[in-house]
Amino acid sequence: SSSSSSSSSIMKKRKGLAKYNPVFDLVWQGYHVSVTSVLGHIMNMDFKESRYAIGGGGWGSVDPKLLFGAKVHKLIPKDMLKTVENIKKEAQRCSHVILFLDCDREGENIAAEVAAACVQANPSLGVENRIARAFFSSLSPNEIRKAMRMPGRLKYEFAYAVDARREVDLRLGAVFTRWQTLLLKDFLRKFSGEGRGVIALQPCNNSLKNKKSMSNVVSYGPCQLPTLGFIVQRYLEIRNFTSKPFWKLCLQHKQQRGGGGVDKSCIKSSFLSSSPTNCKNTTFTTTKKKRWMPSVAQQQQPKAAETARIDGRAGGSFNKEDDDDDKEEEEEEEVSPRLQIRLTLS
């Protein structure tokens, strides 16, 4: 979306080194621009020593308390190697880099990881102002062009805050996951043996490099606990819910076509003449409903089919010149008045 919004000439797509990260080449204000992407974080955090690592040695040989002080580092996982190679290849051909990642702390951390990969492949990018950060609030063409014209600096303080949070998550998750797994495996095996429906856990003296060993883990995570709390709370609400009978009054009227609309006085008189004795008419109200034209951001759907459908309805493309992008016209479509009758049981 960002590449199509910033394009001022014909855009060409070519395959990148990573399967899901193609490269788009275009010309913008006289500059040759190449646009590619990432799949979230390109680096993971793990313990530096292999015996402490998530996929390292046996759990029984390491005291979980030691993980609180063990050294950690960031590394590129195997499934991100091609993505990083793709970034480095494109960085070698560039004189400047503009980072279009999500404008939040997590996006700032990913941007810092991408910047480090670019500098590693092309040290000249490490010079001041060679790597810039784009800040935008939507994927509208005007917003993307504005971000291209006025980039800012990478906020490393936000990126470091995310690294600190990831380290805390790693240490707490690893420590308590190992404690829980080692502590509860015999207890859960006993209950499973009695046929109480609890999955048995086997001793975790092997590595976690296969799915079978991962199924034997009682996982813990700072993000999992609040989510689990929401699920349990909702389950208890459903289980403890007591159903009660209720009634609602519905009024139906068939409008005859071709009569030029509904006569309010006719409807009112016919309703009062046929109303049950235990009902009382309280109010007659007429309301108008308005439908607003979708905004530009809503029209820019990620799916090609949806975009083609909207383009066909609008009768043109959404890529306009900069001066036209600032004008967002809101068109409304009025629906015929609707008569509503409110009743109260006497």
CSV table of N, CA, C and O in Angstrom, one decimal, residues 54-160:
chain,number,residue,atom,x,y,z
A,54,ILE,N,16.4,-21.6,25.2
A,54,ILE,CA,15.1,-22.3,25.1
A,54,ILE,C,15.2,-23.6,24.4
A,54,ILE,O,14.6,-24.6,24.9
A,55,GLY,N,16.0,-23.7,23.4
A,55,GLY,CA,16.1,-25.0,22.7
A,55,GLY,C,17.4,-25.7,23.1
A,55,GLY,O,17.9,-26.5,22.3
A,56,GLY,N,18.0,-25.4,24.2
A,56,GLY,CA,19.3,-25.9,24.6
A,56,GLY,C,19.2,-27.3,25.3
A,56,GLY,O,18.4,-28.1,25.0
A,57,GLY,N,20.1,-27.4,26.4
A,57,GLY,CA,20.2,-28.7,27.1
A,57,GLY,C,19.0,-29.0,27.9
A,57,GLY,O,18.0,-28.3,28.0
A,58,GLY,N,19.1,-30.1,28.7
A,58,GLY,CA,18.0,-30.6,29.5
A,58,GLY,C,17.7,-29.7,30.6
A,58,GLY,O,18.6,-29.0,31.2
A,59,TRP,N,16.4,-29.6,31.0
A,59,TRP,CA,16.0,-28.7,32.0
A,59,TRP,C,16.4,-29.2,33.4
A,59,TRP,O,16.6,-28.4,34.3
A,60,GLY,N,16.5,-30.5,33.5
A,60,GLY,CA,16.8,-31.1,34.9
A,60,GLY,C,18.2,-30.7,35.3
A,60,GLY,O,18.5,-30.8,36.5
A,61,SER,N,19.1,-30.3,34.4
A,61,SER,CA,20.5,-30.1,34.8
A,61,SER,C,20.7,-28.6,35.1
A,61,SER,O,21.9,-28.3,35.5
A,62,VAL,N,19.8,-27.7,35.0
A,62,VAL,CA,19.9,-26.3,35.2
A,62,VAL,C,18.9,-25.8,36.2
A,62,VAL,O,17.7,-26.1,36.1
A,63,ASP,N,19.4,-25.1,37.3
A,63,ASP,CA,18.5,-24.6,38.3
A,63,ASP,C,17.8,-23.4,37.6
A,63,ASP,O,18.5,-22.4,37.2
A,64,PRO,N,16.5,-23.3,37.6
A,64,PRO,CA,15.8,-22.2,37.0
A,64,PRO,C,16.1,-20.9,37.6
A,64,PRO,O,16.1,-19.8,36.9
A,65,LYS,N,16.6,-20.8,38.8
A,65,LYS,CA,16.9,-19.5,39.4
A,65,LYS,C,18.1,-18.9,38.8
A,65,LYS,O,18.2,-17.7,38.8
A,66,LEU,N,18.9,-19.7,38.1
A,66,LEU,CA,20.1,-19.1,37.5
A,66,LEU,C,19.7,-18.3,36.2
A,66,LEU,O,20.5,-17.5,35.8
A,67,LEU,N,18.5,-18.5,35.7
A,67,LEU,CA,18.1,-17.8,34.5
A,67,LEU,C,17.9,-16.3,34.8
A,67,LEU,O,17.9,-15.6,33.8
A,68,PHE,N,17.7,-16.0,36.0
A,68,PHE,CA,17.4,-14.5,36.3
A,68,PHE,C,18.7,-13.7,36.1
A,68,PHE,O,18.6,-12.5,35.7
A,69,GLY,N,19.9,-14.3,36.2
A,69,GLY,CA,21.1,-13.6,36.0
A,69,GLY,C,21.9,-14.0,34.8
A,69,GLY,O,23.0,-13.4,34.5
A,70,ALA,N,21.4,-15.0,34.0
A,70,ALA,CA,22.1,-15.4,32.8
A,70,ALA,C,22.1,-14.3,31.7
A,70,ALA,O,21.1,-13.6,31.6
A,71,LYS,N,23.2,-14.3,31.0
A,71,LYS,CA,23.3,-13.3,29.9
A,71,LYS,C,22.4,-13.6,28.7
A,71,LYS,O,22.2,-14.8,28.4
A,72,VAL,N,21.8,-12.6,28.1
A,72,VAL,CA,20.9,-12.8,27.0
A,72,VAL,C,21.5,-12.0,25.8
A,72,VAL,O,22.3,-11.1,25.9
A,73,HIS,N,21.1,-12.4,24.6
A,73,HIS,CA,21.5,-11.7,23.4
A,73,HIS,C,20.4,-11.9,22.3
A,73,HIS,O,19.5,-12.7,22.5
A,74,LYS,N,20.5,-11.1,21.3
A,74,LYS,CA,19.5,-11.1,20.2
A,74,LYS,C,20.2,-11.9,19.0
A,74,LYS,O,21.3,-11.6,18.7
A,75,LEU,N,19.4,-12.7,18.3
A,75,LEU,CA,19.9,-13.5,17.2
A,75,LEU,C,18.8,-13.6,16.2
A,75,LEU,O,17.6,-13.4,16.4
A,76,ILE,N,19.2,-13.9,14.9
A,76,ILE,CA,18.3,-14.0,13.8
A,76,ILE,C,17.8,-15.5,13.7
A,76,ILE,O,18.7,-16.4,13.6
A,77,PRO,N,16.5,-15.7,13.9
A,77,PRO,CA,16.1,-17.1,13.8
A,77,PRO,C,16.2,-17.6,12.3
A,77,PRO,O,16.3,-16.8,11.4
A,78,LYS,N,16.1,-18.9,12.2
A,78,LYS,CA,16.3,-19.5,10.9
A,78,LYS,C,15.2,-19.1,9.9
A,78,LYS,O,15.5,-18.9,8.7
A,79,ASP,N,14.0,-18.9,10.4
A,79,ASP,CA,12.9,-18.6,9.4
A,79,ASP,C,13.0,-17.1,9.0
A,79,ASP,O,12.2,-16.7,8.1
A,80,MET,N,13.9,-16.3,9.5
A,80,MET,CA,14.1,-14.9,9.1
A,80,MET,C,15.4,-14.7,8.4
A,80,MET,O,15.6,-13.5,8.0
A,81,LEU,N,16.1,-15.7,8.1
A,81,LEU,CA,17.4,-15.5,7.5
A,81,LEU,C,17.2,-14.9,6.1
A,81,LEU,O,18.0,-14.0,5.6
A,82,LYS,N,16.3,-15.4,5.3
A,82,LYS,CA,16.1,-15.0,3.9
A,82,LYS,C,15.6,-13.5,3.9
A,82,LYS,O,15.9,-12.7,3.1
A,83,THR,N,14.7,-13.2,4.9
A,83,THR,CA,14.2,-11.8,5.0
A,83,THR,C,15.3,-10.8,5.3
A,83,THR,O,15.4,-9.8,4.7
A,84,VAL,N,16.3,-11.2,6.2
A,84,VAL,CA,17.4,-10.4,6.5
A,84,VAL,C,18.3,-10.2,5.3
A,84,VAL,O,18.8,-9.2,5.0
A,85,GLU,N,18.6,-11.3,4.6
A,85,GLU,CA,19.4,-11.3,3.4
A,85,GLU,C,18.8,-10.4,2.3
A,85,GLU,O,19.5,-9.7,1.6
A,86,ASN,N,17.5,-10.4,2.2
A,86,ASN,CA,16.8,-9.5,1.3
A,86,ASN,C,17.0,-8.1,1.6
A,86,ASN,O,17.3,-7.2,0.8
A,87,ILE,N,16.9,-7.7,2.9
A,87,ILE,CA,17.1,-6.4,3.4
A,87,ILE,C,18.6,-5.9,3.1
A,87,ILE,O,18.8,-4.8,2.6
A,88,LYS,N,19.5,-6.8,3.4
A,88,LYS,CA,20.9,-6.4,3.2
A,88,LYS,C,21.3,-6.2,1.7
A,88,LYS,O,22.0,-5.3,1.4
A,89,LYS,N,20.7,-7.1,0.9
A,89,LYS,CA,20.9,-7.0,-0.6
A,89,LYS,C,20.5,-5.6,-1.1
A,89,LYS,O,21.2,-4.9,-1.9
A,90,GLU,N,19.2,-5.2,-0.7
A,90,GLU,CA,18.7,-3.9,-1.1
A,90,GLU,C,19.5,-2.8,-0.5
A,90,GLU,O,19.6,-1.7,-1.1
A,91,ALA,N,19.9,-2.9,0.7
A,91,ALA,CA,20.6,-1.8,1.4
A,91,ALA,C,22.0,-1.5,0.7
A,91,ALA,O,22.4,-0.4,0.8
A,92,GLN,N,22.6,-2.5,0.2
A,92,GLN,CA,23.9,-2.3,-0.5
A,92,GLN,C,23.8,-1.4,-1.7
A,92,GLN,O,24.7,-0.8,-2.1
A,93,ARG,N,22.6,-1.3,-2.3
A,93,ARG,CA,22.3,-0.4,-3.5
A,93,ARG,C,21.8,0.9,-3.1
A,93,ARG,O,21.6,1.7,-4.0
A,94,CYS,N,21.6,1.2,-1.8
A,94,CYS,CA,20.9,2.4,-1.4
A,94,CYS,C,21.9,3.5,-0.8
A,94,CYS,O,22.8,3.1,-0.2
A,95,SER,N,21.5,4.7,-1.0
A,95,SER,CA,22.3,5.8,-0.3
A,95,SER,C,21.5,6.3,0.9
A,95,SER,O,22.1,6.9,1.8
A,96,HIS,N,20.2,6.1,0.9
A,96,HIS,CA,19.4,6.5,2.1
A,96,HIS,C,18.3,5.4,2.3
A,96,HIS,O,17.9,4.7,1.4
A,97,VAL,N,17.8,5.3,3.6
A,97,VAL,CA,16.8,4.4,3.9
A,97,VAL,C,15.7,5.1,4.7
A,97,VAL,O,16.0,5.9,5.6
A,98,ILE,N,14.5,4.9,4.4
A,98,ILE,CA,13.3,5.4,5.2
A,98,ILE,C,12.6,4.2,5.7
A,98,ILE,O,12.1,3.4,4.9
A,99,LEU,N,12.4,4.2,7.0
A,99,LEU,CA,11.8,3.0,7.6
A,99,LEU,C,10.3,3.3,7.8
A,99,LEU,O,9.9,4.2,8.6
A,100,PHE,N,9.4,2.5,7.2
A,100,PHE,CA,8.0,2.6,7.3
A,100,PHE,C,7.4,1.4,8.1
A,100,PHE,O,6.8,0.5,7.6
A,101,LEU,N,7.7,1.4,9.4
A,101,LEU,CA,7.2,0.4,10.3
A,101,LEU,C,6.0,1.0,11.1
A,101,LEU,O,5.8,2.2,11.1
A,102,ASP,N,5.3,0.1,11.8
A,102,ASP,CA,4.2,0.6,12.6
A,102,ASP,C,4.7,1.7,13.6
A,102,ASP,O,5.7,1.6,14.1
A,103,CYS,N,3.8,2.7,13.7
A,103,CYS,CA,4.2,3.8,14.6
A,103,CYS,C,3.8,3.6,16.0
A,103,CYS,O,3.0,4.3,16.6
A,104,ASP,N,4.4,2.5,16.6
A,104,ASP,CA,4.3,2.2,18.0
A,104,ASP,C,5.6,1.7,18.5
A,104,ASP,O,6.6,1.7,17.8
A,105,ARG,N,5.7,1.4,19.8
A,105,ARG,CA,7.0,0.9,20.4
A,105,ARG,C,7.5,-0.3,19.7
A,105,ARG,O,8.7,-0.5,19.5
A,106,GLU,N,6.6,-1.3,19.4
A,106,GLU,CA,7.0,-2.5,18.8
A,106,GLU,C,7.5,-2.2,17.4
A,106,GLU,O,8.5,-2.8,17.0
A,107,GLY,N,6.8,-1.4,16.7
A,107,GLY,CA,7.3,-1.0,15.3
A,107,GLY,C,8.7,-0.3,15.4
A,107,GLY,O,9.5,-0.4,14.5
A,108,GLU,N,8.9,0.5,16.4
A,108,GLU,CA,10.1,1.2,16.6
A,108,GLU,C,11.3,0.2,16.8
A,108,GLU,O,12.4,0.4,16.3
A,109,ASN,N,11.0,-0.8,17.6
A,109,ASN,CA,12.0,-1.9,17.8
A,109,ASN,C,12.3,-2.6,16.6
A,109,ASN,O,13.5,-2.9,16.3
A,110,ILE,N,11.3,-3.0,15.8
A,110,ILE,CA,11.5,-3.6,14.5
A,110,ILE,C,12.3,-2.7,13.6
A,110,ILE,O,13.2,-3.2,12.8
A,111,ALA,N,12.0,-1.4,13.6
A,111,ALA,CA,12.8,-0.5,12.7
A,111,ALA,C,14.2,-0.4,13.1
A,111,ALA,O,15.1,-0.4,12.3
A,112,ALA,N,14.5,-0.5,14.4
A,112,ALA,CA,15.9,-0.5,14.9
A,112,ALA,C,16.6,-1.8,14.4
A,112,ALA,O,17.8,-1.7,14.0
A,113,GLU,N,15.9,-2.9,14.4
A,113,GLU,CA,16.5,-4.1,13.9
A,113,GLU,C,16.8,-4.0,12.4
A,113,GLU,O,17.9,-4.5,12.0
A,114,VAL,N,15.9,-3.5,11.7
A,114,VAL,CA,16.1,-3.3,10.2
A,114,VAL,C,17.3,-2.4,10.0
A,114,VAL,O,18.1,-2.6,9.1
A,115,ALA,N,17.3,-1.3,10.7
A,115,ALA,CA,18.4,-0.3,10.5
A,115,ALA,C,19.8,-0.9,10.8
A,115,ALA,O,20.7,-0.7,10.1
A,116,ALA,N,19.8,-1.8,11.8
A,116,ALA,CA,21.1,-2.4,12.1
A,116,ALA,C,21.5,-3.4,11.0
A,116,ALA,O,22.7,-3.4,10.7
A,117,ALA,N,20.6,-4.1,10.4
A,117,ALA,CA,20.9,-4.9,9.3
A,117,ALA,C,21.4,-4.1,8.1
A,117,ALA,O,22.3,-4.5,7.4
A,118,CYS,N,20.7,-3.0,7.8
A,118,CYS,CA,21.1,-2.1,6.7
A,118,CYS,C,22.6,-1.6,6.9
A,118,CYS,O,23.4,-1.6,5.9
A,119,VAL,N,22.9,-1.1,8.1
A,119,VAL,CA,24.2,-0.6,8.4
A,119,VAL,C,25.3,-1.7,8.3
A,119,VAL,O,26.4,-1.5,7.8
A,120,GLN,N,24.9,-2.9,8.7
A,120,GLN,CA,25.9,-4.0,8.6
A,120,GLN,C,26.2,-4.3,7.1
A,120,GLN,O,27.3,-4.7,6.8
A,121,ALA,N,25.2,-4.2,6.3
A,121,ALA,CA,25.4,-4.5,4.8
A,121,ALA,C,26.1,-3.3,4.1
A,121,ALA,O,26.8,-3.5,3.2
A,122,ASN,N,25.7,-2.1,4.6
A,122,ASN,CA,26.2,-0.9,3.9
A,122,ASN,C,26.6,0.1,5.0
A,122,ASN,O,25.8,0.9,5.4
A,123,PRO,N,27.9,0.1,5.5
A,123,PRO,CA,28.3,1.0,6.6
A,123,PRO,C,28.1,2.5,6.3
A,123,PRO,O,28.0,3.2,7.2
A,124,SER,N,28.1,2.9,5.0
A,124,SER,CA,27.9,4.3,4.7
A,124,SER,C,26.5,4.8,5.2
A,124,SER,O,26.3,6.0,5.4
A,125,LEU,N,25.6,3.9,5.4
A,125,LEU,CA,24.3,4.3,5.9
A,125,LEU,C,24.3,4.7,7.3
A,125,LEU,O,23.3,5.3,7.8
A,126,GLY,N,25.4,4.4,8.0
A,126,GLY,CA,25.5,4.7,9.4
A,126,GLY,C,25.7,6.2,9.7
A,126,GLY,O,25.7,6.7,10.8
A,127,VAL,N,26.1,6.9,8.6
A,127,VAL,CA,26.3,8.4,8.7
A,127,VAL,C,25.0,9.0,9.1
A,127,VAL,O,23.9,8.6,8.7
A,128,GLU,N,25.0,10.1,9.8
A,128,GLU,CA,23.9,10.8,10.3
A,128,GLU,C,22.9,11.2,9.2
A,128,GLU,O,23.3,11.7,8.1
A,129,ASN,N,21.6,11.0,9.4
A,129,ASN,CA,20.5,11.3,8.5
A,129,ASN,C,20.5,10.4,7.3
A,129,ASN,O,19.7,10.7,6.4
A,130,ARG,N,21.3,9.4,7.2
A,130,ARG,CA,21.2,8.5,6.1
A,130,ARG,C,20.0,7.5,6.3
A,130,ARG,O,19.5,7.0,5.3
A,131,ILE,N,19.7,7.2,7.6
A,131,ILE,CA,18.5,6.3,7.9
A,131,ILE,C,17.5,7.2,8.6
A,131,ILE,O,17.8,7.7,9.7
A,132,ALA,N,16.3,7.3,8.0
A,132,ALA,CA,15.3,8.1,8.6
A,132,ALA,C,14.1,7.3,8.9
A,132,ALA,O,13.9,6.1,8.5
A,133,ARG,N,13.2,7.8,9.7
A,133,ARG,CA,12.0,7.1,10.2
A,133,ARG,C,10.7,7.9,9.7
A,133,ARG,O,10.6,9.1,9.9
A,134,ALA,N,9.8,7.2,9.1
A,134,ALA,CA,8.6,7.8,8.6
A,134,ALA,C,7.5,7.6,9.6
A,134,ALA,O,7.3,6.5,10.2
A,135,PHE,N,6.8,8.7,9.9
A,135,PHE,CA,5.7,8.6,10.8
A,135,PHE,C,4.4,8.9,10.1
A,135,PHE,O,4.2,9.9,9.4
A,136,PHE,N,3.4,8.0,10.2
A,136,PHE,CA,2.1,8.2,9.5
A,136,PHE,C,1.0,7.6,10.4
A,136,PHE,O,1.2,6.7,11.2
A,137,SER,N,-0.2,8.0,10.1
A,137,SER,CA,-1.4,7.6,10.9
A,137,SER,C,-2.3,6.8,10.0
A,137,SER,O,-3.3,6.2,10.6
A,138,SER,N,-2.1,6.7,8.7
A,138,SER,CA,-3.0,5.9,7.9
A,138,SER,C,-2.2,5.6,6.6
A,138,SER,O,-1.1,6.1,6.4
A,139,LEU,N,-2.8,4.8,5.7
A,139,LEU,CA,-2.2,4.4,4.5
A,139,LEU,C,-2.8,5.1,3.3
A,139,LEU,O,-2.7,4.7,2.2
A,140,SER,N,-3.4,6.3,3.6
A,140,SER,CA,-3.9,7.1,2.5
A,140,SER,C,-2.7,7.7,1.7
A,140,SER,O,-1.6,7.9,2.2
A,141,PRO,N,-2.9,7.9,0.4
A,141,PRO,CA,-1.8,8.5,-0.4
A,141,PRO,C,-1.2,9.7,0.1
A,141,PRO,O,0.0,9.9,0.1
A,142,ASN,N,-2.0,10.7,0.6
A,142,ASN,CA,-1.6,11.9,1.1
A,142,ASN,C,-0.7,11.8,2.3
A,142,ASN,O,0.3,12.4,2.5
A,143,GLU,N,-1.1,10.8,3.2
A,143,GLU,CA,-0.4,10.6,4.4
A,143,GLU,C,1.0,10.0,4.2
A,143,GLU,O,2.0,10.3,4.8
A,144,ILE,N,1.0,9.1,3.2
A,144,ILE,CA,2.3,8.4,2.9
A,144,ILE,C,3.2,9.4,2.2
A,144,ILE,O,4.4,9.5,2.6
A,145,ARG,N,2.7,10.2,1.3
A,145,ARG,CA,3.6,11.2,0.7
A,145,ARG,C,4.1,12.2,1.7
A,145,ARG,O,5.3,12.7,1.6
A,146,LYS,N,3.3,12.6,2.6
A,146,LYS,CA,3.7,13.6,3.7
A,146,LYS,C,4.8,12.9,4.5
A,146,LYS,O,5.8,13.6,4.9
A,147,ALA,N,4.7,11.7,4.9
A,147,ALA,CA,5.7,11.0,5.6
A,147,ALA,C,7.0,10.9,4.9
A,147,ALA,O,8.1,10.9,5.5
A,148,MET,N,6.9,10.7,3.6
A,148,MET,CA,8.1,10.7,2.7
A,148,MET,C,8.8,12.0,2.7
A,148,MET,O,10.0,12.1,2.7
A,149,ARG,N,8.0,13.1,2.6
A,149,ARG,CA,8.6,14.4,2.5
A,149,ARG,C,9.2,14.9,3.8
A,149,ARG,O,10.2,15.6,3.8
A,150,MET,N,8.7,14.5,5.0
A,150,MET,CA,9.1,15.0,6.3
A,150,MET,C,9.4,13.8,7.2
A,150,MET,O,8.7,13.6,8.2
A,151,PRO,N,10.4,13.0,6.9
A,151,PRO,CA,10.8,11.9,7.8
A,151,PRO,C,11.4,12.4,9.1
A,151,PRO,O,11.9,13.6,9.1
A,152,GLY,N,11.4,11.6,10.2
A,152,GLY,CA,12.0,12.0,11.4
A,152,GLY,C,13.2,11.1,11.8
A,152,GLY,O,13.7,10.4,10.9
A,153,ARG,N,13.5,11.1,13.0
A,153,ARG,CA,14.6,10.2,13.5
A,153,ARG,C,14.0,9.0,14.2
A,153,ARG,O,12.9,9.0,14.7
A,154,LEU,N,14.8,7.9,14.2
A,154,LEU,CA,14.4,6.7,14.9
A,154,LEU,C,14.5,6.9,16.4
A,154,LEU,O,15.5,7.4,16.9
A,155,LYS,N,13.4,6.6,17.1
A,155,LYS,CA,13.4,6.8,18.5
A,155,LYS,C,13.9,5.5,19.2
A,155,LYS,O,13.2,4.6,19.6
A,156,TYR,N,15.2,5.5,19.5
A,156,TYR,CA,15.9,4.4,20.0
A,156,TYR,C,15.4,4.1,21.5
A,156,TYR,O,15.5,3.0,22.0
A,157,GLU,N,15.0,5.2,22.2
A,157,GLU,CA,14.5,5.0,23.6
A,157,GLU,C,13.3,4.1,23.6
A,157,GLU,O,13.2,3.3,24.5
A,158,PHE,N,12.4,4.2,22.6
A,158,PHE,CA,11.3,3.3,22.5
A,158,PHE,C,11.7,1.9,22.2
A,158,PHE,O,11.2,0.9,22.7
A,159,ALA,N,12.7,1.8,21.3
A,159,ALA,CA,13.2,0.4,20.9
A,159,ALA,C,13.9,-0.3,22.1
A,159,ALA,O,13.7,-1.5,22.3
A,160,TYR,N,14.6,0.5,22.9
A,160,TYR,CA,15.3,-0.1,24.0
A,160,TYR,C,14.2,-0.5,25.1
A,160,TYR,O,14.4,-1.5,25.8
